[in-house]
Short mmCIF file of C-alpha atoms in Angstrom, two decimals:
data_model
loop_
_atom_site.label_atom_id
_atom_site.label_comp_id
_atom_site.label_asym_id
_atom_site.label_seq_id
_atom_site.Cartn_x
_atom_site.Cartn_y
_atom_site.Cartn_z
CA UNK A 1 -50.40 41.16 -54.10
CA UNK A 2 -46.49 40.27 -52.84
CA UNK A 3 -44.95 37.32 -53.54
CA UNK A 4 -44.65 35.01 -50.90
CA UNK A 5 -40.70 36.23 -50.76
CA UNK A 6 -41.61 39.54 -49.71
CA UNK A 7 -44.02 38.47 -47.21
CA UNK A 8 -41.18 36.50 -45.56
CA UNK A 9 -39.04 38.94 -45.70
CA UNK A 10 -42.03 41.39 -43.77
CA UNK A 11 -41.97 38.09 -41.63
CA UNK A 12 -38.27 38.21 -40.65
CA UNK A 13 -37.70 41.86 -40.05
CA UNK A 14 -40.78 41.86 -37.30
CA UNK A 15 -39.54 38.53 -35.50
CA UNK A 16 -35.40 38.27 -36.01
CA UNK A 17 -34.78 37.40 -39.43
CA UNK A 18 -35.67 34.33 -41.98
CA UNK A 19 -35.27 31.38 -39.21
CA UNK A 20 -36.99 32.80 -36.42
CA UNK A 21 -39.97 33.91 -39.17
CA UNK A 22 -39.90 29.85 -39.97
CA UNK A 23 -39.13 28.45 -36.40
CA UNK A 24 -41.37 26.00 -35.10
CA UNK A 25 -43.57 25.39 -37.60
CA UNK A 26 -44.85 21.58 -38.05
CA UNK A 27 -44.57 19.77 -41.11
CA UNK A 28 -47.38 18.35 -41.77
CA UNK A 29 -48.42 14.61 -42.18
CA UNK A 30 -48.31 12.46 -45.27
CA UNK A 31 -50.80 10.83 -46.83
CA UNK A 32 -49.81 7.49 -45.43
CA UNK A 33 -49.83 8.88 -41.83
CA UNK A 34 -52.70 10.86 -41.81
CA UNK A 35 -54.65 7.78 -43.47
CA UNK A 36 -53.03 5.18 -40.46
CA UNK A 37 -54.58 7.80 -37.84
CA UNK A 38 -57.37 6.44 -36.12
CA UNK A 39 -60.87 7.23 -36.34
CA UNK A 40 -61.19 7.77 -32.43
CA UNK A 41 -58.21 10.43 -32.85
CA UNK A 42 -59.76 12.18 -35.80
CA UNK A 43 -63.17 12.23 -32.80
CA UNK A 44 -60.71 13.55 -29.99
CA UNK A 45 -60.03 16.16 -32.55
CA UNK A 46 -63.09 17.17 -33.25
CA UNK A 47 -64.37 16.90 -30.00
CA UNK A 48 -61.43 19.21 -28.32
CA UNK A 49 -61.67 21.72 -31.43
CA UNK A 50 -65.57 22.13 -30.59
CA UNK A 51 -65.41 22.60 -26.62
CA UNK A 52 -62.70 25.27 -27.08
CA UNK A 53 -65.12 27.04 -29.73
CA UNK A 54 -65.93 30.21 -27.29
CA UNK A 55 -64.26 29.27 -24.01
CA UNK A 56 -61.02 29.38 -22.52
CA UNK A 57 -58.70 27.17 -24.41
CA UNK A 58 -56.44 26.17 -21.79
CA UNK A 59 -59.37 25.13 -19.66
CA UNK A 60 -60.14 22.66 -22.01
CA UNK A 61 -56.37 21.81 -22.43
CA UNK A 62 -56.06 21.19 -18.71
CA UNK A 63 -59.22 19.22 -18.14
CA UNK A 64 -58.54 17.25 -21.35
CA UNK A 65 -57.36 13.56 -20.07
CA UNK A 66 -60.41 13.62 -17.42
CA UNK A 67 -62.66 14.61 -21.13
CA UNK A 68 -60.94 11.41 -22.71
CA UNK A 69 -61.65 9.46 -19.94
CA UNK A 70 -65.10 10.34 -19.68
CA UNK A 71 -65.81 9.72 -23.64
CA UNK A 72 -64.06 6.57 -23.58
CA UNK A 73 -60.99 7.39 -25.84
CA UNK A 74 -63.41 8.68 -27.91
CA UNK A 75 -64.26 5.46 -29.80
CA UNK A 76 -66.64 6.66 -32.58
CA UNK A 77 -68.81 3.44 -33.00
CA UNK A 78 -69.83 2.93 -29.65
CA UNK A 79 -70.47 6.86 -29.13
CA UNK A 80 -72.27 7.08 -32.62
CA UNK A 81 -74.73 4.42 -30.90
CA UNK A 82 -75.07 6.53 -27.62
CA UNK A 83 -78.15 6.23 -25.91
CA UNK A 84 -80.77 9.16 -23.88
CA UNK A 85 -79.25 7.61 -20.60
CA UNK A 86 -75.83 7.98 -21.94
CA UNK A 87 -76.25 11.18 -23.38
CA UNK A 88 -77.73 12.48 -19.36
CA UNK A 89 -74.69 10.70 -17.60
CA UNK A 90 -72.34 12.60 -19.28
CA UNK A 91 -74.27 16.05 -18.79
CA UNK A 92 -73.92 15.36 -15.53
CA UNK A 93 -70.32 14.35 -15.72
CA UNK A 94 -68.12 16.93 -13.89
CA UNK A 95 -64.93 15.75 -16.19
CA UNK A 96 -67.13 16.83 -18.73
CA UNK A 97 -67.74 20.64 -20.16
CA UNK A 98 -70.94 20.15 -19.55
CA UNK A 99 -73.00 21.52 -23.02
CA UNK A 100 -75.81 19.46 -24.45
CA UNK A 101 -75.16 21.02 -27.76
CA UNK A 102 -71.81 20.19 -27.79
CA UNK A 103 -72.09 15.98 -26.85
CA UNK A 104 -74.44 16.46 -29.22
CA UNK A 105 -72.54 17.31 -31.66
CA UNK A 106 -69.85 14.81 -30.92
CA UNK A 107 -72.21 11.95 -30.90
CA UNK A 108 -73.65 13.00 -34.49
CA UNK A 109 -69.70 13.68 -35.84
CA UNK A 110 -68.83 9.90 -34.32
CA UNK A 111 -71.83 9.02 -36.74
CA UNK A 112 -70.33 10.75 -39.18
CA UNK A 113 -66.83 9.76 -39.39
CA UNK A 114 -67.99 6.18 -39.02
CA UNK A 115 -70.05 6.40 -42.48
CA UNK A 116 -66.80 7.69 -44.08
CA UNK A 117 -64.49 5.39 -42.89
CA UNK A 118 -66.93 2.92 -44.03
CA UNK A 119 -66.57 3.87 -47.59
CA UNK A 120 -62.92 5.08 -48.08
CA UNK A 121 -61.36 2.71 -45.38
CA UNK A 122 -60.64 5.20 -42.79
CA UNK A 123 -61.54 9.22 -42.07
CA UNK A 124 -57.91 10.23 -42.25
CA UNK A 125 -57.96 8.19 -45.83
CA UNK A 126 -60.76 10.13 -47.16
CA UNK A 127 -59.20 13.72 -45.45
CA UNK A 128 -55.83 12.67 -47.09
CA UNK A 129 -57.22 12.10 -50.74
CA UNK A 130 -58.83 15.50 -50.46
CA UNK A 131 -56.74 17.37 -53.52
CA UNK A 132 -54.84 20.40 -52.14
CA UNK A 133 -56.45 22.67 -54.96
CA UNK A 134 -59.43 22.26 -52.85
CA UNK A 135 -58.86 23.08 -49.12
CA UNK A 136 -61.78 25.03 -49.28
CA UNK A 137 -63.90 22.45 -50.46
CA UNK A 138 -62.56 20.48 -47.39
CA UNK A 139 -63.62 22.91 -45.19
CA UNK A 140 -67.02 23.25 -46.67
CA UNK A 141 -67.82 19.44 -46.35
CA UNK A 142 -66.48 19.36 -42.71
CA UNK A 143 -69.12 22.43 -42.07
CA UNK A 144 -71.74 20.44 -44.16
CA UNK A 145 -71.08 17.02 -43.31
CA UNK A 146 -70.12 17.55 -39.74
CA UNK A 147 -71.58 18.74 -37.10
CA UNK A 148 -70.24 22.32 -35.30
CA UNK A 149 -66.96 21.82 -37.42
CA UNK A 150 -67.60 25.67 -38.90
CA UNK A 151 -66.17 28.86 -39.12
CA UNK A 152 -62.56 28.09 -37.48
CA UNK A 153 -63.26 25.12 -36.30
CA UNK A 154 -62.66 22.54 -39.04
CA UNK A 155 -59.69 24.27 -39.78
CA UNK A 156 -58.44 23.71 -36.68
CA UNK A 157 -59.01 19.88 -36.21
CA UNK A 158 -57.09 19.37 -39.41
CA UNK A 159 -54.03 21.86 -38.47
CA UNK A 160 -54.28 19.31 -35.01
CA UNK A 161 -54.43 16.48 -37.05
CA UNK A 162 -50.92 17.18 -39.34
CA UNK A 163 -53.16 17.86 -42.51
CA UNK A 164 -51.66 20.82 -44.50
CA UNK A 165 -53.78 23.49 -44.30
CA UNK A 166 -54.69 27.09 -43.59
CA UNK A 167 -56.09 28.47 -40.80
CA UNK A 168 -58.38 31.68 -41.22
CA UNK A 169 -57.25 33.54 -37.75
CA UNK A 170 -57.10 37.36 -37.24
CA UNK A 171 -53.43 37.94 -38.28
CA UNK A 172 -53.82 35.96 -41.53
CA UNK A 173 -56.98 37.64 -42.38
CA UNK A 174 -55.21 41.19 -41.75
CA UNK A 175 -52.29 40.19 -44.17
CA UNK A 176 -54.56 38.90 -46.70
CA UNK A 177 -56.78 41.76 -47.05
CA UNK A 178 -53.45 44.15 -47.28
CA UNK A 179 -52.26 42.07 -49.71
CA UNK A 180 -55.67 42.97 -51.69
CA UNK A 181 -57.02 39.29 -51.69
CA UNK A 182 -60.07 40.32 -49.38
CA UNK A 183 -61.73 42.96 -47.91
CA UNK A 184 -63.06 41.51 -44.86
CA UNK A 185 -63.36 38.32 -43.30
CA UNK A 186 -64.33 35.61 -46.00
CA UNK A 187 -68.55 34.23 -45.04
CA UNK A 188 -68.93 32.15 -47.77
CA UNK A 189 -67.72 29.66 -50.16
CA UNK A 190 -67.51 32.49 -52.62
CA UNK A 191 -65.31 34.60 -50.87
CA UNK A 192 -62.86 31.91 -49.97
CA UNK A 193 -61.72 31.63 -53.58
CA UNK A 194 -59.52 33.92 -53.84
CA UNK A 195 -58.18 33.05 -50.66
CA UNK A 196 -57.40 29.38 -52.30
CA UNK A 197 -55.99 31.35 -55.30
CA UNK A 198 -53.73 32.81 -53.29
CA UNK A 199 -52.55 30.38 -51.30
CA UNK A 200 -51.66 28.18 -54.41
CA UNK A 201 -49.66 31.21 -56.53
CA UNK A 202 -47.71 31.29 -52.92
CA UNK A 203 -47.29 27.59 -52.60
CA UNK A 204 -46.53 27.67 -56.45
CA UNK A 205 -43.75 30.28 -55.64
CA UNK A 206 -42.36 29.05 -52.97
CA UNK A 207 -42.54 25.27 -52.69
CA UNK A 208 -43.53 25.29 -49.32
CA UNK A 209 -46.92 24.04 -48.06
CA UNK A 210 -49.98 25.83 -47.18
CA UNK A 211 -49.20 25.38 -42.71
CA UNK A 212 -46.27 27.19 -43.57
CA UNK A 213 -47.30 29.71 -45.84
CA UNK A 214 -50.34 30.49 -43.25
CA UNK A 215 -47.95 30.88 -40.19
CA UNK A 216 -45.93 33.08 -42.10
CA UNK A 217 -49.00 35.53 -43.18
CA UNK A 218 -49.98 35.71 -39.51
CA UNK A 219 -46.25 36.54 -38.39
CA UNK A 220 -46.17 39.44 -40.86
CA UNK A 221 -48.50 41.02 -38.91
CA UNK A 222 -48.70 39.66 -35.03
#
């Protein structure tokens, strides 16, 4: 396995040198900020991350204020409450990507980001206290917990959302199982622990957090 140096370095040569391989890439949110966030953003999250899951992301992008608009700003108490006649209107909503699995799914994840906010104050509180050493943990409870927030998914709300994180996408993958840490794309709880592993020797190495480390891997290969 390379240090994180000599992935960089793979990094630079393929996109212009050091700066370009580290251009653009957010910092992510403290723990203060990501616990002021409110619960109705940490919903619009979810809710975006879960109608892109197989479509066209831009569509979603472009019909995204007339989706707000339709959910109401996404307020999580009033849409964990939603009723049958609710639940139809929207269905038939043309602002709306219209999938009953999906509204679903956002009703029962307003449910439950309402029961954690309950208990640890806000969501972004309880996502914030979540130790580093245990992304993968925090990616298992989303996919437990939650509802549709597997595979990619719950990795991408919290990139949206400014908590530091990895993100599992083809280019990472590829660098991570030339680097020896996997041999195919990681299914299970079990297989993502060496990913973790190797994520903290690189943060450990480098000092830098795990958004960067992750946009690095992928520009080492894409």
């Amino acid at each position: 396995m390379r240090s994180f140096a000599e992935i960089l370095d793979i990094a630079a040569r393929r996109h212009g040198g050091p700066e370009a391989a580290l251009a653009g890439i957010p910092v992510p949110l403290s723990a203060a900020e990501l616990g002021a966030t409110g619960d109705d953003r940490w919903l619009s999250a979810m809710a975006r991350s879960i109608f892109q899951a197989g479509i066209s992301w831009q569509v979603v992008e472009t019909k995204w204020p007339e989706i707000e608009a339709a959910f109401g700003g996404f307020d999580p108490g009033r849409l964990s409450m939603m009723s049958d006649a609710a639940f139809d209107d929207l269905l038939r909503d043309p602002r709306v990507i219209r999938s009953a699995p999906k509204i679903a799914a956002i009703r029962d994840n307003a449910a439950f980001i309402r029961e954690v906010s309950a208990a640890s104050g806000s969501f972004g509180r309880r996502i914030a206290d979540w130790p580093a050493g245990d992304f993968i943990g925090l990616l298992d409870w989303l996919k437990t917990e939650g509802a549709r927030l597997g595979g990619g998914t719950g990795a991408h709300v919290l990139r949206r959302m400014g908590r530091d994180g990895f993100v599992l996408g083809r280019d990472v993958v590829a660098r991570l199982i030339e680097e020896g840490v996997i041999d195919k794309p990681p299914a299970s709880r079990r297989a993502m622990l060496p990913v973790q592993a190797a994520f903290d020797r690189w943060a450990a190495e480098s000092g830098l957090p795990f958004t960067t480390i992750s946009r690095v891997l992928a520009r080492s290969i894409g």
